[in-house]
mmCIF file of C-alpha atoms in Angstrom:
data_model
loop_
_atom_site.group_PDB
_atom_site.id
_atom_site.type_symbol
_atom_site.label_atom_id
_atom_site.label_comp_id
_atom_site.label_asym_id
_atom_site.label_seq_id
_atom_site.Cartn_x
_atom_site.Cartn_y
_atom_site.Cartn_z
ATOM 1 C CA MET A 23 -29.183 1.132 1.117
ATOM 2 C CA ASP A 24 -29.170 -2.617 -0.430
ATOM 3 C CA THR A 25 -25.891 -3.920 0.915
ATOM 4 C CA LYS A 26 -25.939 -6.721 -1.642
ATOM 5 C CA SER A 27 -24.932 -4.371 -4.216
ATOM 6 C CA GLU A 28 -22.104 -2.897 -2.319
ATOM 7 C CA LYS A 29 -18.481 -4.224 -2.738
ATOM 8 C CA GLY A 30 -18.592 -7.051 0.001
ATOM 9 C CA LYS A 31 -21.356 -7.028 2.569
ATOM 10 C CA ALA A 32 -22.473 -5.472 5.717
ATOM 11 C CA PRO A 33 -20.219 -5.207 8.776
ATOM 12 C CA VAL A 34 -18.829 -8.383 10.074
ATOM 13 C CA SER A 35 -19.124 -8.550 13.853
ATOM 14 C CA SER A 36 -16.121 -10.404 15.348
ATOM 15 C CA ALA A 37 -18.434 -13.117 16.935
ATOM 16 C CA ALA A 38 -19.348 -14.330 13.450
ATOM 17 C CA LEU A 39 -15.460 -14.979 12.670
ATOM 18 C CA PRO A 40 -13.249 -17.681 13.870
ATOM 19 C CA GLN A 41 -11.835 -16.916 16.998
ATOM 20 C CA VAL A 42 -9.291 -14.151 16.515
ATOM 21 C CA ALA A 43 -6.811 -12.522 19.367
ATOM 22 C CA THR A 44 -7.377 -8.982 18.209
ATOM 23 C CA ALA A 45 -9.070 -6.853 15.751
ATOM 24 C CA PRO A 46 -7.570 -6.903 12.153
ATOM 25 C CA THR A 47 -5.363 -4.168 11.429
ATOM 26 C CA PHE A 48 -5.123 -2.897 7.758
ATOM 27 C CA LEU A 49 -1.856 -0.945 6.682
ATOM 28 C CA PHE A 50 -1.968 1.435 3.542
ATOM 29 C CA GLY A 51 -0.402 4.706 2.176
ATOM 30 C CA MET A 52 0.211 6.301 -1.010
ATOM 31 C CA GLU A 53 2.255 4.283 -3.567
ATOM 32 C CA ARG A 54 6.105 4.721 -2.684
ATOM 33 C CA SER A 55 5.309 5.987 0.797
ATOM 34 C CA GLY A 56 6.913 3.168 2.844
ATOM 35 C CA THR A 57 3.998 0.543 3.178
ATOM 36 C CA THR A 58 6.223 -2.314 2.277
ATOM 37 C CA LEU A 59 8.925 -1.122 4.983
ATOM 38 C CA LEU A 60 6.043 -0.942 7.279
ATOM 39 C CA SER A 61 4.619 -4.300 6.503
ATOM 40 C CA MET A 62 7.938 -5.873 7.106
ATOM 41 C CA LEU A 63 8.656 -4.319 10.430
ATOM 42 C CA ILE A 64 5.006 -5.210 11.746
ATOM 43 C CA GLY A 65 5.259 -8.579 10.292
ATOM 44 C CA ALA A 66 8.405 -9.184 12.028
ATOM 45 C CA HIS A 67 6.498 -9.219 15.321
ATOM 46 C CA PRO A 68 6.465 -12.617 16.871
ATOM 47 C CA ARG A 69 2.628 -12.343 17.199
ATOM 48 C CA VAL A 70 1.610 -10.509 14.131
ATOM 49 C CA ALA A 71 1.560 -12.064 10.699
ATOM 50 C CA VAL A 72 1.521 -9.486 7.500
ATOM 51 C CA PRO A 73 1.355 -11.609 4.068
ATOM 52 C CA LEU A 74 2.686 -9.941 1.073
ATOM 53 C CA ALA A 75 0.590 -7.237 -0.395
ATOM 54 C CA THR A 76 -2.355 -8.224 -2.528
ATOM 55 C CA THR A 77 -2.646 -4.705 -4.193
ATOM 56 C CA GLY A 78 -6.289 -4.445 -4.529
ATOM 57 C CA MET A 79 -7.036 -8.233 -5.061
ATOM 58 C CA TRP A 80 -9.597 -8.273 -2.332
ATOM 59 C CA LEU A 81 -11.459 -5.227 -3.512
ATOM 60 C CA GLU A 82 -11.494 -6.753 -7.098
ATOM 61 C CA PHE A 83 -13.074 -10.084 -5.884
ATOM 62 C CA ALA A 84 -15.781 -7.849 -3.867
ATOM 63 C CA GLU A 85 -16.730 -5.955 -6.954
ATOM 64 C CA ARG A 86 -17.338 -9.216 -8.809
ATOM 65 C CA LEU A 87 -19.391 -10.922 -5.904
ATOM 66 C CA GLN A 88 -22.932 -10.030 -6.962
ATOM 67 C CA GLY A 89 -22.161 -11.427 -10.736
ATOM 68 C CA ARG A 90 -19.803 -13.983 -10.729
ATOM 69 C CA PHE A 91 -20.341 -15.430 -7.207
ATOM 70 C CA ASN A 92 -24.017 -14.680 -6.624
ATOM 71 C CA ASP A 93 -23.392 -12.750 -3.537
ATOM 72 C CA LEU A 94 -21.982 -15.851 -1.820
ATOM 73 C CA ALA A 95 -25.731 -17.138 -1.341
ATOM 74 C CA THR A 96 -24.926 -20.897 -1.855
ATOM 75 C CA ARG A 97 -22.269 -23.315 -0.462
ATOM 76 C CA ASP A 98 -21.045 -23.669 -4.030
ATOM 77 C CA ASP A 99 -20.668 -19.900 -4.576
ATOM 78 C CA VAL A 100 -18.358 -19.932 -1.431
ATOM 79 C CA ILE A 101 -16.216 -22.550 -2.633
ATOM 80 C CA ARG A 102 -15.931 -20.962 -6.197
ATOM 81 C CA LEU A 103 -14.659 -17.638 -4.396
ATOM 82 C CA VAL A 104 -12.169 -19.812 -2.181
ATOM 83 C CA ASP A 105 -10.835 -21.502 -4.929
ATOM 84 C CA ALA A 106 -10.511 -18.412 -7.362
ATOM 85 C CA ILE A 107 -8.599 -16.647 -4.531
ATOM 86 C CA LEU A 108 -6.262 -19.480 -3.916
ATOM 87 C CA ALA A 109 -5.546 -19.505 -7.763
ATOM 88 C CA HIS A 110 -4.625 -15.728 -7.815
ATOM 89 C CA GLU A 111 -1.239 -14.598 -8.469
ATOM 90 C CA ARG A 112 -0.963 -12.522 -5.626
ATOM 91 C CA VAL A 113 -1.824 -15.170 -3.100
ATOM 92 C CA LYS A 114 0.370 -17.838 -4.766
ATOM 93 C CA LEU A 115 3.409 -15.474 -3.858
ATOM 94 C CA TRP A 116 2.454 -15.783 -0.015
ATOM 95 C CA ASP A 117 5.291 -17.584 1.858
ATOM 96 C CA ALA A 118 2.917 -20.181 3.344
ATOM 97 C CA GLU A 119 0.935 -23.157 2.455
ATOM 98 C CA LEU A 120 -2.900 -22.837 2.917
ATOM 99 C CA ASP A 121 -4.835 -25.907 3.413
ATOM 100 C CA ARG A 122 -8.051 -25.602 1.195
ATOM 101 C CA GLN A 123 -9.966 -27.667 3.716
ATOM 102 C CA VAL A 124 -9.343 -25.366 6.483
ATOM 103 C CA LEU A 125 -10.187 -22.265 4.671
ATOM 104 C CA LEU A 126 -13.455 -23.663 3.535
ATOM 105 C CA ALA A 127 -14.578 -25.041 6.940
ATOM 106 C CA ASP A 128 -17.597 -23.643 8.186
ATOM 107 C CA LEU A 129 -17.551 -20.316 6.384
ATOM 108 C CA PRO A 130 -20.752 -18.773 6.368
ATOM 109 C CA LEU A 131 -22.901 -17.777 3.452
ATOM 110 C CA GLY A 132 -23.204 -14.142 1.937
ATOM 111 C CA ASP A 133 -20.051 -12.887 4.139
ATOM 112 C CA PHE A 134 -17.103 -11.854 2.394
ATOM 113 C CA GLY A 135 -15.387 -10.418 5.271
ATOM 114 C CA ALA A 136 -15.261 -13.895 6.847
ATOM 115 C CA ILE A 137 -13.542 -15.073 3.708
ATOM 116 C CA VAL A 138 -10.733 -12.378 3.951
ATOM 117 C CA ALA A 139 -10.205 -13.023 7.594
ATOM 118 C CA ARG A 140 -9.904 -16.877 7.089
ATOM 119 C CA PHE A 141 -7.150 -16.440 4.521
ATOM 120 C CA HIS A 142 -5.203 -14.238 6.904
ATOM 121 C CA GLU A 143 -5.972 -16.257 9.867
ATOM 122 C CA ALA A 144 -4.666 -19.335 8.098
ATOM 123 C CA TYR A 145 -1.567 -17.366 6.937
ATOM 124 C CA ALA A 146 -0.955 -16.256 10.691
ATOM 125 C CA ARG A 147 -1.369 -19.912 11.820
ATOM 126 C CA ALA A 148 1.320 -21.057 9.231
ATOM 127 C CA LYS A 149 3.540 -18.494 10.801
ATOM 128 C CA GLY A 150 2.702 -19.483 14.107
ATOM 129 C CA LYS A 151 1.187 -16.309 15.056
ATOM 130 C CA PRO A 152 -2.058 -15.429 16.737
ATOM 131 C CA TYR A 153 -2.764 -12.016 15.232
ATOM 132 C CA TRP A 154 -2.745 -10.836 11.373
ATOM 133 C CA ALA A 155 -2.578 -7.411 9.684
ATOM 134 C CA ASN A 156 -3.228 -6.952 5.890
ATOM 135 C CA VAL A 157 -1.086 -4.559 3.798
ATOM 136 C CA ASP A 158 -2.730 -3.105 0.478
ATOM 137 C CA ILE A 159 -2.149 0.324 -0.917
ATOM 138 C CA ALA A 160 -5.704 0.180 -2.333
ATOM 139 C CA THR A 161 -7.070 0.694 1.004
ATOM 140 C CA LEU A 162 -6.288 4.256 0.707
ATOM 141 C CA ASP A 163 -9.361 4.853 -1.581
ATOM 142 C CA ASN A 164 -11.595 2.313 -0.184
ATOM 143 C CA MET A 165 -11.262 2.537 3.682
ATOM 144 C CA ASP A 166 -14.957 2.786 3.782
ATOM 145 C CA VAL A 167 -15.298 -0.573 1.920
ATOM 146 C CA VAL A 168 -13.038 -2.560 4.357
ATOM 147 C CA ASN A 169 -14.830 -0.907 7.121
ATOM 148 C CA ALA A 170 -18.005 -2.553 5.999
ATOM 149 C CA TRP A 171 -16.209 -5.800 6.187
ATOM 150 C CA PHE A 172 -14.964 -5.563 9.737
ATOM 151 C CA GLU A 173 -16.820 -3.088 12.080
ATOM 152 C CA ASP A 174 -13.802 -3.397 14.568
ATOM 153 C CA ALA A 175 -11.052 -3.147 12.063
ATOM 154 C CA ARG A 176 -7.909 -0.620 12.649
ATOM 155 C CA PHE A 177 -6.379 1.377 10.113
ATOM 156 C CA LEU A 178 -2.711 2.378 10.119
ATOM 157 C CA HIS A 179 -2.033 4.959 7.489
ATOM 158 C CA ILE A 180 1.771 5.799 6.556
ATOM 159 C CA ILE A 181 2.503 9.311 5.091
ATOM 160 C CA ARG A 182 5.388 10.410 3.399
ATOM 161 C CA ASP A 183 6.631 14.018 2.169
ATOM 162 C CA GLY A 184 4.803 14.238 -1.197
ATOM 163 C CA ARG A 185 7.977 15.465 -2.924
ATOM 164 C CA ASP A 186 9.963 12.461 -2.023
ATOM 165 C CA VAL A 187 6.799 10.303 -3.213
ATOM 166 C CA ALA A 188 6.778 12.171 -6.384
ATOM 167 C CA LEU A 189 10.495 11.357 -6.981
ATOM 168 C CA SER A 190 10.147 7.526 -6.154
ATOM 169 C CA HIS A 191 7.143 7.397 -8.748
ATOM 170 C CA GLN A 192 9.551 8.657 -11.375
ATOM 171 C CA THR A 193 11.673 5.396 -10.724
ATOM 172 C CA MET A 194 8.872 2.987 -11.193
ATOM 173 C CA PRO A 195 7.622 1.349 -14.425
ATOM 174 C CA TYR A 196 3.768 2.571 -13.641
ATOM 175 C CA GLY A 197 4.624 5.355 -11.353
ATOM 176 C CA ALA A 198 3.185 8.952 -11.831
ATOM 177 C CA GLY A 199 6.178 10.466 -13.326
ATOM 178 C CA ASN A 200 4.168 13.723 -13.796
ATOM 179 C CA ILE A 201 5.014 15.726 -10.790
ATOM 180 C CA ALA A 202 2.050 17.920 -10.720
ATOM 181 C CA GLU A 203 -0.341 15.138 -11.112
ATOM 182 C CA CYS A 204 1.475 13.406 -8.276
ATOM 183 C CA ALA A 205 0.938 16.469 -5.940
ATOM 184 C CA ARG A 206 -2.729 16.696 -6.675
ATOM 185 C CA ALA A 207 -3.057 13.013 -5.898
ATOM 186 C CA TRP A 208 -0.944 13.562 -2.839
ATOM 187 C CA VAL A 209 -2.900 16.216 -1.492
ATOM 188 C CA HIS A 210 -6.397 14.774 -2.258
ATOM 189 C CA ARG A 211 -5.819 11.083 -1.307
ATOM 190 C CA THR A 212 -4.109 11.858 1.938
ATOM 191 C CA ALA A 213 -6.979 14.546 3.025
ATOM 192 C CA THR A 214 -9.746 12.526 1.940
ATOM 193 C CA ASN A 215 -8.620 9.393 3.892
ATOM 194 C CA THR A 216 -7.673 11.484 7.072
ATOM 195 C CA LYS A 217 -11.197 12.849 7.109
ATOM 196 C CA MET A 218 -12.876 9.436 7.101
ATOM 197 C CA GLY A 219 -10.179 8.619 9.959
ATOM 198 C CA HIS A 220 -11.177 11.255 11.886
ATOM 199 C CA ILE A 221 -14.687 9.916 11.875
ATOM 200 C CA LEU A 222 -13.536 6.577 12.978
ATOM 201 C CA GLY A 223 -11.494 8.071 16.024
ATOM 202 C CA PRO A 224 -7.973 7.424 17.186
ATOM 203 C CA SER A 225 -8.730 4.000 18.631
ATOM 204 C CA ARG A 226 -9.356 2.523 15.187
ATOM 205 C CA TYR A 227 -7.304 4.939 12.895
ATOM 206 C CA MET A 228 -3.852 6.139 13.144
ATOM 207 C CA THR A 229 -1.466 8.009 10.842
ATOM 208 C CA VAL A 230 2.512 7.567 11.044
ATOM 209 C CA ARG A 231 5.140 9.525 9.025
ATOM 210 C CA PHE A 232 7.632 7.613 6.996
ATOM 211 C CA GLU A 233 10.440 10.222 8.040
ATOM 212 C CA ASP A 234 9.531 9.097 11.944
ATOM 213 C CA LEU A 235 9.540 5.517 11.153
ATOM 214 C CA VAL A 236 13.072 5.736 9.476
ATOM 215 C CA LEU A 237 14.495 8.405 11.671
ATOM 216 C CA ASP A 238 13.148 7.160 15.025
ATOM 217 C CA THR A 239 12.215 3.529 14.509
ATOM 218 C CA GLN A 240 11.868 2.237 17.867
ATOM 219 C CA THR A 241 9.976 4.961 19.429
ATOM 220 C CA THR A 242 7.474 4.923 16.349
ATOM 221 C CA LEU A 243 6.999 1.202 16.551
ATOM 222 C CA ALA A 244 6.342 1.332 20.074
ATOM 223 C CA ARG A 245 3.469 3.588 19.195
ATOM 224 C CA ILE A 246 2.133 1.377 16.480
ATOM 225 C CA CYS A 247 2.287 -1.551 18.727
ATOM 226 C CA ALA A 248 0.226 0.372 21.429
ATOM 227 C CA PHE A 249 -2.261 0.956 18.517
ATOM 228 C CA ILE A 250 -2.525 -2.632 17.278
ATOM 229 C CA GLY A 251 -2.651 -3.844 20.881
ATOM 230 C CA VAL A 252 0.660 -5.629 21.155
ATOM 231 C CA SER A 253 3.837 -5.048 22.981
ATOM 232 C CA TYR A 254 6.786 -3.758 21.402
ATOM 233 C CA GLU A 255 9.264 -6.176 20.510
ATOM 234 C CA GLU A 256 13.354 -5.524 19.265
ATOM 235 C CA GLN A 257 12.624 -8.596 16.938
ATOM 236 C CA MET A 258 10.631 -6.191 14.607
ATOM 237 C CA LEU A 259 13.978 -4.373 13.782
ATOM 238 C CA ARG A 260 15.366 -7.696 12.351
ATOM 239 C CA TYR A 261 12.873 -7.660 9.636
ATOM 240 C CA ALA A 262 15.510 -8.160 6.948
ATOM 241 C CA GLU A 263 15.850 -11.819 8.141
ATOM 242 C CA MET A 264 12.320 -12.457 6.525
ATOM 243 C CA VAL A 265 13.176 -10.980 3.129
ATOM 244 C CA GLU A 266 14.574 -13.935 1.474
ATOM 245 C CA ASP A 267 11.237 -16.023 2.503
ATOM 246 C CA LYS A 268 8.616 -13.485 2.061
ATOM 247 C CA ILE A 269 9.402 -11.338 -0.918
ATOM 248 C CA PRO A 270 10.144 -13.419 -4.242
ATOM 249 C CA ARG A 271 13.361 -12.719 -5.779
ATOM 250 C CA GLY A 272 11.918 -11.706 -9.065
ATOM 251 C CA ARG A 273 10.092 -8.669 -7.390
ATOM 252 C CA ARG A 274 12.655 -7.750 -4.689
ATOM 253 C CA TRP A 275 14.265 -5.179 -7.229
ATOM 254 C CA LEU A 276 11.038 -2.939 -6.600
ATOM 255 C CA TRP A 277 12.686 -2.309 -2.908
ATOM 256 C CA PRO A 278 16.433 -2.157 -3.475
ATOM 257 C CA ALA A 279 17.091 -1.146 0.105
ATOM 258 C CA ILE A 280 14.367 -3.798 1.866
ATOM 259 C CA SER A 281 17.299 -6.180 3.324
ATOM 260 C CA CYS A 282 19.034 -2.990 4.901
ATOM 261 C CA PRO A 283 18.086 -1.069 8.072
ATOM 262 C CA PRO A 284 15.661 1.866 7.520
ATOM 263 C CA GLN A 285 17.526 4.201 5.267
ATOM 264 C CA GLN A 286 17.964 7.818 6.531
ATOM 265 C CA SER A 287 19.241 8.623 2.902
ATOM 266 C CA LYS A 288 15.509 8.196 1.738
ATOM 267 C CA VAL A 289 14.426 11.215 4.105
ATOM 268 C CA GLY A 290 14.481 14.373 2.427
ATOM 269 C CA ARG A 291 15.503 13.280 -0.891
ATOM 270 C CA TRP A 292 13.799 16.293 -2.601
ATOM 271 C CA ARG A 293 16.464 18.632 -1.181
ATOM 272 C CA ARG A 294 19.189 16.728 -3.345
ATOM 273 C CA GLN A 295 17.427 15.683 -6.308
ATOM 274 C CA MET A 296 14.223 17.919 -7.062
ATOM 275 C CA THR A 297 14.939 20.766 -9.166
ATOM 276 C CA ARG A 298 13.991 24.233 -7.991
ATOM 277 C CA SER A 299 11.114 24.358 -10.895
ATOM 278 C CA GLN A 300 10.001 20.749 -9.837
ATOM 279 C CA ARG A 301 9.776 21.949 -6.330
ATOM 280 C CA ILE A 302 7.791 25.124 -7.263
ATOM 281 C CA VAL A 303 5.444 23.186 -9.483
ATOM 282 C CA PHE A 304 4.667 20.515 -6.453
ATOM 283 C CA GLU A 305 4.446 23.221 -3.929
ATOM 284 C CA GLY A 306 2.310 25.219 -6.045
ATOM 285 C CA VAL A 307 -0.340 22.615 -5.401
ATOM 286 C CA ALA A 308 0.593 20.972 -2.120
ATOM 287 C CA ASN A 309 2.448 23.881 -0.082
ATOM 288 C CA ARG A 310 -0.418 24.091 2.480
ATOM 289 C CA ALA A 311 -0.760 20.355 2.986
ATOM 290 C CA LEU A 312 3.189 19.910 3.655
ATOM 291 C CA LYS A 313 2.969 22.492 6.021
ATOM 292 C CA ASP A 314 -0.153 20.559 7.711
ATOM 293 C CA TRP A 315 1.693 17.313 7.987
ATOM 294 C CA GLY A 316 4.668 19.220 9.521
ATOM 295 C CA TYR A 317 7.139 19.350 6.549
ATOM 296 C CA GLU A 318 9.541 22.212 5.474
ATOM 297 C CA ALA A 319 7.952 24.298 2.601
ATOM 298 C CA TYR A 320 8.131 27.660 0.918
ATOM 299 C CA ASP A 321 6.624 30.419 3.325
ATOM 300 C CA GLU A 322 5.349 31.684 -0.097
ATOM 301 C CA VAL A 323 5.692 29.472 -3.285
ATOM 302 C CA PRO A 324 7.948 31.767 -5.661
ATOM 303 C CA ARG A 325 7.074 32.698 -9.069
ATOM 304 C CA SER A 326 9.333 31.373 -11.833
ATOM 305 C CA ALA A 327 9.130 31.388 -15.495
ATOM 306 C CA ALA A 328 10.944 27.979 -15.766
ATOM 307 C CA ALA A 329 8.474 26.348 -13.306
ATOM 308 C CA TYR A 330 5.599 27.781 -15.352
ATOM 309 C CA LEU A 331 6.565 26.276 -18.583
ATOM 310 C CA LEU A 332 7.315 22.873 -16.530
ATOM 311 C CA ASP A 333 3.862 22.909 -15.226
ATOM 312 C CA LEU A 334 2.537 23.744 -18.834
ATOM 313 C CA TRP A 335 4.342 20.596 -20.103
ATOM 314 C CA TYR A 336 2.962 18.278 -17.112
ATOM 315 C CA TYR A 337 -0.379 19.670 -18.177
ATOM 316 C CA LEU A 338 0.214 18.436 -21.686
ATOM 317 C CA ILE A 339 1.250 14.955 -20.840
ATOM 318 C CA GLN A 340 -1.104 14.432 -18.094
ATOM 319 C CA GLY A 341 -2.921 10.943 -17.858
ATOM 320 C CA GLY A 342 0.149 9.080 -19.225
ATOM 321 C CA ARG A 343 -0.109 10.665 -22.647
ATOM 322 C CA LEU A 344 3.513 10.532 -23.043
ATOM 323 C CA ARG A 345 4.104 6.888 -22.252
ATOM 324 C CA ARG A 346 1.024 5.778 -24.358
ATOM 325 C CA LEU A 347 2.770 7.665 -27.432
ATOM 326 C CA ARG A 348 5.969 5.992 -26.969
ATOM 327 C CA ARG A 349 4.281 2.507 -26.637
ATOM 328 C CA ARG A 350 2.506 3.295 -29.843
ATOM 329 C CA LEU A 351 5.654 4.268 -31.781
ATOM 330 C CA GLY A 352 7.182 0.973 -30.466
ATOM 331 C CA PHE A 353 9.740 2.774 -27.836
ATOM 332 C CA LYS A 354 9.854 0.932 -24.701
ATOM 333 C CA ARG A 355 11.898 3.138 -21.749
ATOM 334 C CA GLU A 356 12.716 1.117 -19.065
ATOM 335 C CA SER A 357 12.454 2.692 -15.522
ATOM 336 C CA LEU A 358 15.202 3.463 -13.120
ATOM 337 C CA LEU A 359 14.539 0.498 -11.121
ATOM 338 C CA GLU A 360 14.464 -1.733 -13.780
ATOM 339 C CA ARG A 361 17.750 -0.427 -15.297
ATOM 340 C CA GLN A 362 19.364 -0.742 -11.856
ATOM 341 C CA ALA A 363 17.956 -4.223 -11.581
ATOM 342 C CA ARG A 364 19.130 -5.245 -14.966
ATOM 343 C CA LYS A 365 22.798 -3.900 -14.276
ATOM 344 C CA LEU A 366 22.836 -6.163 -10.957
ATOM 345 C CA GLY A 367 21.756 -9.023 -13.233
ATOM 346 C CA GLU A 368 18.493 -9.456 -11.283
ATOM 347 C CA ARG A 369 15.474 -10.779 -13.107
ATOM 348 C CA THR A 370 12.466 -8.347 -12.901
ATOM 349 C CA SER A 371 8.754 -9.391 -12.984
ATOM 350 C CA TRP A 372 5.679 -7.296 -12.785
ATOM 351 C CA PRO A 373 2.331 -8.822 -11.763
ATOM 352 C CA THR A 374 -0.051 -8.934 -14.577
ATOM 353 C CA THR A 375 -3.184 -8.725 -12.347
#
């Protein structure tokens, strides 16, 4: 296969990159699964730096390498790409000043992975730390692409009970409010990713449950640290001290409890907030997958006329049809998180890219 037509390039050996203390770690999971909490906990480690999520930015640039950036064939191509990344809205939100000359120094041609590493290493140096990790939910569907950039990368996949994921999606401006759709996505995306992870093996791929991270934080963090290759530090539990600097005020409303210790009330919300019909619809798709991940589920999913009608409604509005119709008719319905933020007088913003 011609690697120049792929998203990025062939695998990048650690010898080709500036000196790093350990293999890079990529943190990810399905939206609303606890990726931000995970990144804050790890980023509070005194030796690991985790910048704010770029949400697909690196993959977007990788897809444009061949056309817009000439596969980084010349020094000018490399400079244009570095400048474009520096100007990107996501990187501008990072809580560190990045020196352009340092970023550009001795970068090899044709090596996108080296550029990804250089930005993260520059961020880590700005934080006085030797190691770095990346958090990006887009890695969930593109772990193979990231693996092509870094042959020694580690992948840390956070899993959350799909019913709680579905409920959390309903609070979001662009979440999948359709519970049946969310169930199908949760089953497919977690299963596909773990299959890729099994190929890499336990030294490079690890799953952690959101529930374990919240209910048994210290033990779970110790496991994560062993996987990354650092010792556990109690400073990780003080991640709230970084919120003011790391998460822009205009986006903090997306995670209302991020300044608090891990919230046990966020575990098993479906027991309190999900209707019986909603649960039946979700488990009609995901019952076996829930059990495989160790979650409580029906022994046998019951039949229900109300659940059947709800499932039919979800079928009719799948793909965001209802949202698009409202938009065409001029009706804008704020999400629950937006309404809560407005009530508290917080300015809300949503990235445009």
